[in-house]
PDB file of C-alpha atoms in Angstrom:
ATOM      1  CA  MET A   1       0.027   0.026   0.064  1.00  0.00           C
ATOM      2  CA  PRO A   2       1.413   3.425  -0.900  1.00  0.00           C
ATOM      3  CA  ARG A   3       2.527   5.657   1.798  1.00  0.00           C
ATOM      4  CA  ALA A   4      -0.337   8.171   2.894  1.00  0.00           C
ATOM      5  CA  GLY A   5       0.283  11.602   1.444  1.00  0.00           C
ATOM      6  CA  LEU A   6       2.657  10.345  -1.355  1.00  0.00           C
ATOM      7  CA  THR A   7       1.097  10.399  -4.797  1.00  0.00           C
ATOM      8  CA  PRO A   8       2.468  10.354  -8.222  1.00  0.00           C
ATOM      9  CA  ALA A   9       2.118  14.231  -8.320  1.00  0.00           C
ATOM     10  CA  ALA A  10       4.018  14.428  -5.018  1.00  0.00           C
ATOM     11  CA  VAL A  11       6.778  12.184  -6.362  1.00  0.00           C
ATOM     12  CA  VAL A  12       7.078  14.503  -9.477  1.00  0.00           C
ATOM     13  CA  ASP A  13       7.213  17.551  -7.024  1.00  0.00           C
ATOM     14  CA  HIS A  14      10.133  15.818  -5.340  1.00  0.00           C
ATOM     15  CA  ALA A  15      11.771  15.085  -8.615  1.00  0.00           C
ATOM     16  CA  LEU A  16      11.342  18.788  -9.799  1.00  0.00           C
ATOM     17  CA  GLU A  17      13.043  20.011  -6.589  1.00  0.00           C
ATOM     18  CA  LEU A  18      15.910  17.737  -7.207  1.00  0.00           C
ATOM     19  CA  LEU A  19      16.160  18.638 -10.850  1.00  0.00           C
ATOM     20  CA  ASP A  20      16.307  22.393  -9.838  1.00  0.00           C
ATOM     21  CA  GLU A  21      18.978  21.755  -7.180  1.00  0.00           C
ATOM     22  CA  GLN A  22      21.144  19.080  -8.865  1.00  0.00           C
ATOM     23  CA  GLY A  23      20.338  18.943 -12.519  1.00  0.00           C
ATOM     24  CA  ALA A  24      19.458  15.927 -14.518  1.00  0.00           C
ATOM     25  CA  GLN A  25      22.383  13.944 -13.289  1.00  0.00           C
ATOM     26  CA  GLY A  26      20.975  14.250  -9.728  1.00  0.00           C
ATOM     27  CA  LEU A  27      17.472  12.837 -10.774  1.00  0.00           C
ATOM     28  CA  THR A  28      17.673   9.250  -9.582  1.00  0.00           C
ATOM     29  CA  LEU A  29      15.009   7.165  -7.954  1.00  0.00           C
ATOM     30  CA  ALA A  30      17.262   6.694  -4.853  1.00  0.00           C
ATOM     31  CA  ALA A  31      17.476  10.612  -4.519  1.00  0.00           C
ATOM     32  CA  VAL A  32      13.714  11.076  -4.949  1.00  0.00           C
ATOM     33  CA  ALA A  33      12.978   8.269  -2.516  1.00  0.00           C
ATOM     34  CA  ALA A  34      15.340   9.953   0.054  1.00  0.00           C
ATOM     35  CA  ARG A  35      13.653  13.274  -0.297  1.00  0.00           C
ATOM     36  CA  ALA A  36      10.137  11.582  -0.114  1.00  0.00           C
ATOM     37  CA  LYS A  37      11.388   9.648   2.986  1.00  0.00           C
ATOM     38  CA  VAL A  38      10.464   6.189   1.575  1.00  0.00           C
ATOM     39  CA  ALA A  39      12.386   3.156   0.358  1.00  0.00           C
ATOM     40  CA  THR A  40      13.360   3.330  -3.333  1.00  0.00           C
ATOM     41  CA  PRO A  41      11.180   0.271  -4.232  1.00  0.00           C
ATOM     42  CA  SER A  42       8.162   2.109  -2.801  1.00  0.00           C
ATOM     43  CA  LEU A  43       8.319   4.615  -5.569  1.00  0.00           C
ATOM     44  CA  TYR A  44       7.353   1.916  -8.036  1.00  0.00           C
ATOM     45  CA  LYS A  45       3.838   2.201  -6.392  1.00  0.00           C
ATOM     46  CA  HIS A  46       3.632   5.679  -7.758  1.00  0.00           C
ATOM     47  CA  VAL A  47       5.701   5.502 -10.967  1.00  0.00           C
ATOM     48  CA  PRO A  48       5.534   1.851 -12.052  1.00  0.00           C
ATOM     49  CA  GLY A  49       7.766   2.595 -15.078  1.00  0.00           C
ATOM     50  CA  GLY A  50      10.678   3.528 -12.742  1.00  0.00           C
ATOM     51  CA  LEU A  51      13.128   6.314 -13.775  1.00  0.00           C
ATOM     52  CA  SER A  52      12.121   6.574 -17.381  1.00  0.00           C
ATOM     53  CA  GLU A  53       8.436   7.073 -16.293  1.00  0.00           C
ATOM     54  CA  LEU A  54       9.387   9.612 -13.822  1.00  0.00           C
ATOM     55  CA  ARG A  55      11.522  11.685 -16.342  1.00  0.00           C
ATOM     56  CA  ARG A  56       8.453  11.436 -18.723  1.00  0.00           C
ATOM     57  CA  LEU A  57       6.166  12.803 -15.841  1.00  0.00           C
ATOM     58  CA  VAL A  58       8.831  15.619 -15.228  1.00  0.00           C
ATOM     59  CA  ALA A  59       8.572  16.515 -19.002  1.00  0.00           C
ATOM     60  CA  VAL A  60       4.860  16.653 -19.074  1.00  0.00           C
ATOM     61  CA  ARG A  61       4.934  18.887 -15.802  1.00  0.00           C
ATOM     62  CA  ALA A  62       7.476  21.267 -17.000  1.00  0.00           C
ATOM     63  CA  THR A  63       5.785  21.639 -20.359  1.00  0.00           C
ATOM     64  CA  ALA A  64       2.562  22.271 -18.591  1.00  0.00           C
ATOM     65  CA  GLU A  65       4.212  24.839 -16.228  1.00  0.00           C
ATOM     66  CA  LEU A  66       5.648  26.642 -19.266  1.00  0.00           C
ATOM     67  CA  ALA A  67       2.321  26.732 -21.063  1.00  0.00           C
ATOM     68  CA  GLU A  68       0.577  28.021 -17.979  1.00  0.00           C
ATOM     69  CA  ARG A  69       3.193  30.589 -17.425  1.00  0.00           C
ATOM     70  CA  LEU A  70       2.890  31.835 -21.059  1.00  0.00           C
ATOM     71  CA  SER A  71      -1.035  31.697 -20.795  1.00  0.00           C
ATOM     72  CA  ASP A  72      -1.027  33.766 -17.651  1.00  0.00           C
ATOM     73  CA  ALA A  73       1.436  36.298 -19.233  1.00  0.00           C
ATOM     74  CA  VAL A  74      -0.675  36.948 -22.262  1.00  0.00           C
ATOM     75  CA  LEU A  75      -3.995  37.106 -20.470  1.00  0.00           C
ATOM     76  CA  GLY A  76      -5.703  40.259 -21.403  1.00  0.00           C
ATOM     77  CA  ARG A  77      -3.129  41.286 -23.827  1.00  0.00           C
ATOM     78  CA  SER A  78      -3.122  41.257 -27.665  1.00  0.00           C
ATOM     79  CA  THR A  79      -0.770  41.500 -30.583  1.00  0.00           C
ATOM     80  CA  ASP A  80       2.506  43.317 -29.857  1.00  0.00           C
ATOM     81  CA  GLU A  81       1.946  43.582 -26.100  1.00  0.00           C
ATOM     82  CA  ALA A  82       0.937  39.813 -25.916  1.00  0.00           C
ATOM     83  CA  VAL A  83       4.085  38.727 -27.953  1.00  0.00           C
ATOM     84  CA  ALA A  84       6.303  40.887 -25.757  1.00  0.00           C
ATOM     85  CA  ALA A  85       4.779  39.245 -22.583  1.00  0.00           C
ATOM     86  CA  LEU A  86       4.953  35.755 -24.115  1.00  0.00           C
ATOM     87  CA  MET A  87       8.656  36.197 -25.027  1.00  0.00           C
ATOM     88  CA  ALA A  88       9.562  37.606 -21.624  1.00  0.00           C
ATOM     89  CA  ALA A  89       7.635  34.904 -19.823  1.00  0.00           C
ATOM     90  CA  TYR A  90       9.327  32.150 -21.853  1.00  0.00           C
ATOM     91  CA  ALA A  91      12.770  33.499 -21.068  1.00  0.00           C
ATOM     92  CA  ASP A  92      11.822  34.041 -17.542  1.00  0.00           C
ATOM     93  CA  TYR A  93      10.770  30.484 -16.961  1.00  0.00           C
ATOM     94  CA  ALA A  94      13.858  29.065 -18.696  1.00  0.00           C
ATOM     95  CA  GLY A  95      16.099  31.460 -16.700  1.00  0.00           C
ATOM     96  CA  GLU A  96      14.400  30.581 -13.329  1.00  0.00           C
ATOM     97  CA  HIS A  97      14.097  26.743 -14.095  1.00  0.00           C
ATOM     98  CA  PRO A  98      16.987  25.981 -16.460  1.00  0.00           C
ATOM     99  CA  GLU A  99      16.834  22.298 -15.698  1.00  0.00           C
ATOM    100  CA  ARG A 100      13.071  22.037 -15.992  1.00  0.00           C
ATOM    101  CA  TYR A 101      13.293  23.928 -19.298  1.00  0.00           C
ATOM    102  CA  ALA A 102      15.843  21.474 -20.529  1.00  0.00           C
ATOM    103  CA  ALA A 103      13.341  18.631 -19.730  1.00  0.00           C
ATOM    104  CA  VAL A 104      10.688  20.072 -21.945  1.00  0.00           C
ATOM    105  CA  PRO A 105      10.704  17.952 -25.225  1.00  0.00           C
ATOM    106  CA  GLN A 106      10.745  20.071 -28.333  1.00  0.00           C
ATOM    107  CA  ALA A 107       8.712  17.353 -30.006  1.00  0.00           C
ATOM    108  CA  PRO A 108       6.426  15.309 -27.852  1.00  0.00           C
ATOM    109  CA  GLN A 109       6.075  11.650 -28.284  1.00  0.00           C
ATOM    110  CA  ALA A 110       3.158  10.968 -30.557  1.00  0.00           C
ATOM    111  CA  ASP A 111       2.159   7.884 -28.415  1.00  0.00           C
ATOM    112  CA  ASP A 112       2.042   9.817 -25.209  1.00  0.00           C
ATOM    113  CA  PRO A 113      -1.422  11.524 -24.624  1.00  0.00           C
ATOM    114  CA  GLU A 114      -0.161  13.507 -21.565  1.00  0.00           C
ATOM    115  CA  GLN A 115       2.739  14.958 -23.260  1.00  0.00           C
ATOM    116  CA  LEU A 116       0.803  15.714 -26.374  1.00  0.00           C
ATOM    117  CA  ALA A 117      -1.795  17.519 -24.306  1.00  0.00           C
ATOM    118  CA  ALA A 118       0.731  19.706 -22.587  1.00  0.00           C
ATOM    119  CA  ALA A 119       2.525  20.471 -25.748  1.00  0.00           C
ATOM    120  CA  THR A 120      -0.755  21.364 -27.498  1.00  0.00           C
ATOM    121  CA  ARG A 121      -1.680  23.741 -24.871  1.00  0.00           C
ATOM    122  CA  LEU A 122       1.751  25.459 -25.123  1.00  0.00           C
ATOM    123  CA  VAL A 123       1.283  25.736 -29.010  1.00  0.00           C
ATOM    124  CA  GLU A 124      -2.406  26.919 -28.535  1.00  0.00           C
ATOM    125  CA  VAL A 125      -1.181  29.787 -26.353  1.00  0.00           C
ATOM    126  CA  VAL A 126       1.075  31.036 -29.143  1.00  0.00           C
ATOM    127  CA  LEU A 127      -1.559  30.522 -31.782  1.00  0.00           C
ATOM    128  CA  ARG A 128      -4.050  32.502 -29.721  1.00  0.00           C
ATOM    129  CA  VAL A 129      -1.557  35.303 -29.552  1.00  0.00           C
ATOM    130  CA  LEU A 130      -0.894  35.238 -33.313  1.00  0.00           C
ATOM    131  CA  SER A 131      -4.578  35.254 -34.102  1.00  0.00           C
ATOM    132  CA  GLY A 132      -4.372  38.943 -33.198  1.00  0.00           C
ATOM    133  CA  TYR A 133      -2.457  39.520 -36.348  1.00  0.00           C
ATOM    134  CA  GLY A 134      -5.061  37.875 -38.432  1.00  0.00           C
ATOM    135  CA  LEU A 135      -2.948  34.861 -39.032  1.00  0.00           C
ATOM    136  CA  GLU A 136      -4.598  31.585 -39.623  1.00  0.00           C
ATOM    137  CA  GLY A 137      -4.157  28.210 -41.343  1.00  0.00           C
ATOM    138  CA  SER A 138      -0.581  27.424 -42.611  1.00  0.00           C
ATOM    139  CA  GLU A 139       0.509  31.025 -42.104  1.00  0.00           C
ATOM    140  CA  ALA A 140      -0.337  30.845 -38.424  1.00  0.00           C
ATOM    141  CA  ILE A 141       1.633  27.511 -38.229  1.00  0.00           C
ATOM    142  CA  HIS A 142       4.646  29.276 -39.935  1.00  0.00           C
ATOM    143  CA  ALA A 143       4.462  32.047 -37.580  1.00  0.00           C
ATOM    144  CA  THR A 144       4.138  29.801 -34.477  1.00  0.00           C
ATOM    145  CA  ARG A 145       7.224  28.078 -35.654  1.00  0.00           C
ATOM    146  CA  THR A 146       9.072  31.424 -35.934  1.00  0.00           C
ATOM    147  CA  VAL A 147       8.013  32.522 -32.364  1.00  0.00           C
ATOM    148  CA  ARG A 148       9.041  28.980 -30.922  1.00  0.00           C
ATOM    149  CA  ALA A 149      12.373  29.060 -32.738  1.00  0.00           C
ATOM    150  CA  MET A 150      13.107  32.633 -31.489  1.00  0.00           C
ATOM    151  CA  ALA A 151      11.888  31.965 -27.829  1.00  0.00           C
ATOM    152  CA  HIS A 152      13.684  28.538 -27.647  1.00  0.00           C
ATOM    153  CA  GLY A 153      16.855  29.902 -29.282  1.00  0.00           C
ATOM    154  CA  PHE A 154      17.154  32.719 -26.790  1.00  0.00           C
ATOM    155  CA  ALA A 155      16.179  30.496 -23.818  1.00  0.00           C
ATOM    156  CA  SER A 156      18.706  27.689 -24.773  1.00  0.00           C
ATOM    157  CA  LEU A 157      21.558  30.168 -25.529  1.00  0.00           C
ATOM    158  CA  THR A 158      20.862  32.037 -22.334  1.00  0.00           C
ATOM    159  CA  THR A 159      20.566  28.934 -20.007  1.00  0.00           C
ATOM    160  CA  GLY A 160      23.611  27.450 -21.776  1.00  0.00           C
ATOM    161  CA  GLY A 161      25.699  30.411 -20.782  1.00  0.00           C
ATOM    162  CA  ALA A 162      26.413  31.547 -24.427  1.00  0.00           C
ATOM    163  CA  PHE A 163      25.786  35.227 -23.734  1.00  0.00           C
ATOM    164  CA  ARG A 164      28.925  36.129 -21.748  1.00  0.00           C
ATOM    165  CA  LEU A 165      29.498  39.683 -22.935  1.00  0.00           C
ATOM    166  CA  ALA A 166      28.549  42.527 -20.697  1.00  0.00           C
ATOM    167  CA  GLU A 167      25.556  43.683 -22.554  1.00  0.00           C
ATOM    168  CA  ASP A 168      22.291  43.204 -20.821  1.00  0.00           C
ATOM    169  CA  GLN A 169      20.457  40.147 -21.926  1.00  0.00           C
ATOM    170  CA  ALA A 170      17.210  41.916 -21.217  1.00  0.00           C
ATOM    171  CA  VAL A 171      18.106  44.486 -23.887  1.00  0.00           C
ATOM    172  CA  THR A 172      18.818  41.793 -26.434  1.00  0.00           C
ATOM    173  CA  LEU A 173      15.535  40.027 -25.713  1.00  0.00           C
ATOM    174  CA  ASP A 174      13.731  43.382 -26.137  1.00  0.00           C
ATOM    175  CA  ARG A 175      15.603  43.937 -29.504  1.00  0.00           C
ATOM    176  CA  MET A 176      14.783  40.357 -30.587  1.00  0.00           C
ATOM    177  CA  THR A 177      11.041  40.869 -29.590  1.00  0.00           C
ATOM    178  CA  ARG A 178      10.900  44.135 -31.537  1.00  0.00           C
ATOM    179  CA  VAL A 179      12.303  42.350 -34.637  1.00  0.00           C
ATOM    180  CA  LEU A 180       9.575  39.670 -34.232  1.00  0.00           C
ATOM    181  CA  VAL A 181       6.802  42.008 -33.708  1.00  0.00           C
ATOM    182  CA  GLU A 182       7.792  43.890 -36.916  1.00  0.00           C
ATOM    183  CA  GLY A 183       7.853  40.690 -38.820  1.00  0.00           C
ATOM    184  CA  LEU A 184       4.450  39.675 -37.500  1.00  0.00           C
ATOM    185  CA  ARG A 185       2.892  43.003 -38.336  1.00  0.00           C
ATOM    186  CA  SER A 186       4.208  42.718 -41.972  1.00  0.00           C
ATOM    187  CA  TRP A 187       3.644  38.947 -42.227  1.00  0.00           C
ATOM    188  CA  PRO A 188       3.198  37.782 -45.873  1.00  0.00           C
TER     189      PRO A 188
END
């Protein structure tokens, strides 16, 4: 019988804390069990697929967190203001949780309904923002890919330590967002 109070969601909470503190290499079943104050075999009652399932659940949660962060940021905003809020929220999430961000799959597994649902919500936030520019159909998809490529590129380079010069990264993000907004305003 599973320990009272320990649920699959609580196990993922412990895993996310470890990921934040120790990175992907620190995410082991033994470390999660120690944090949850249970024996390692007890975790299998909550994540029967072991470490691979736990990593999958972490990816789902991180994707859902990012989607929620973006959705909250764009709420009540449209067009340029929404794009700026989305880009800032994306960069902020990656900066605050670089290891969680690294766990977000860029292409969800087609046979994983939870992963697909979280990724779909993420893309839907972007599509909703882009609808303010009158983009729909294939053009909305191309624009979504553009936004995601810019947001992910900036986040990946930032969290990877690639921007080492003294210039403020927030200014770089602002300049990039302006370029993006100009492009969206004049989208073909």
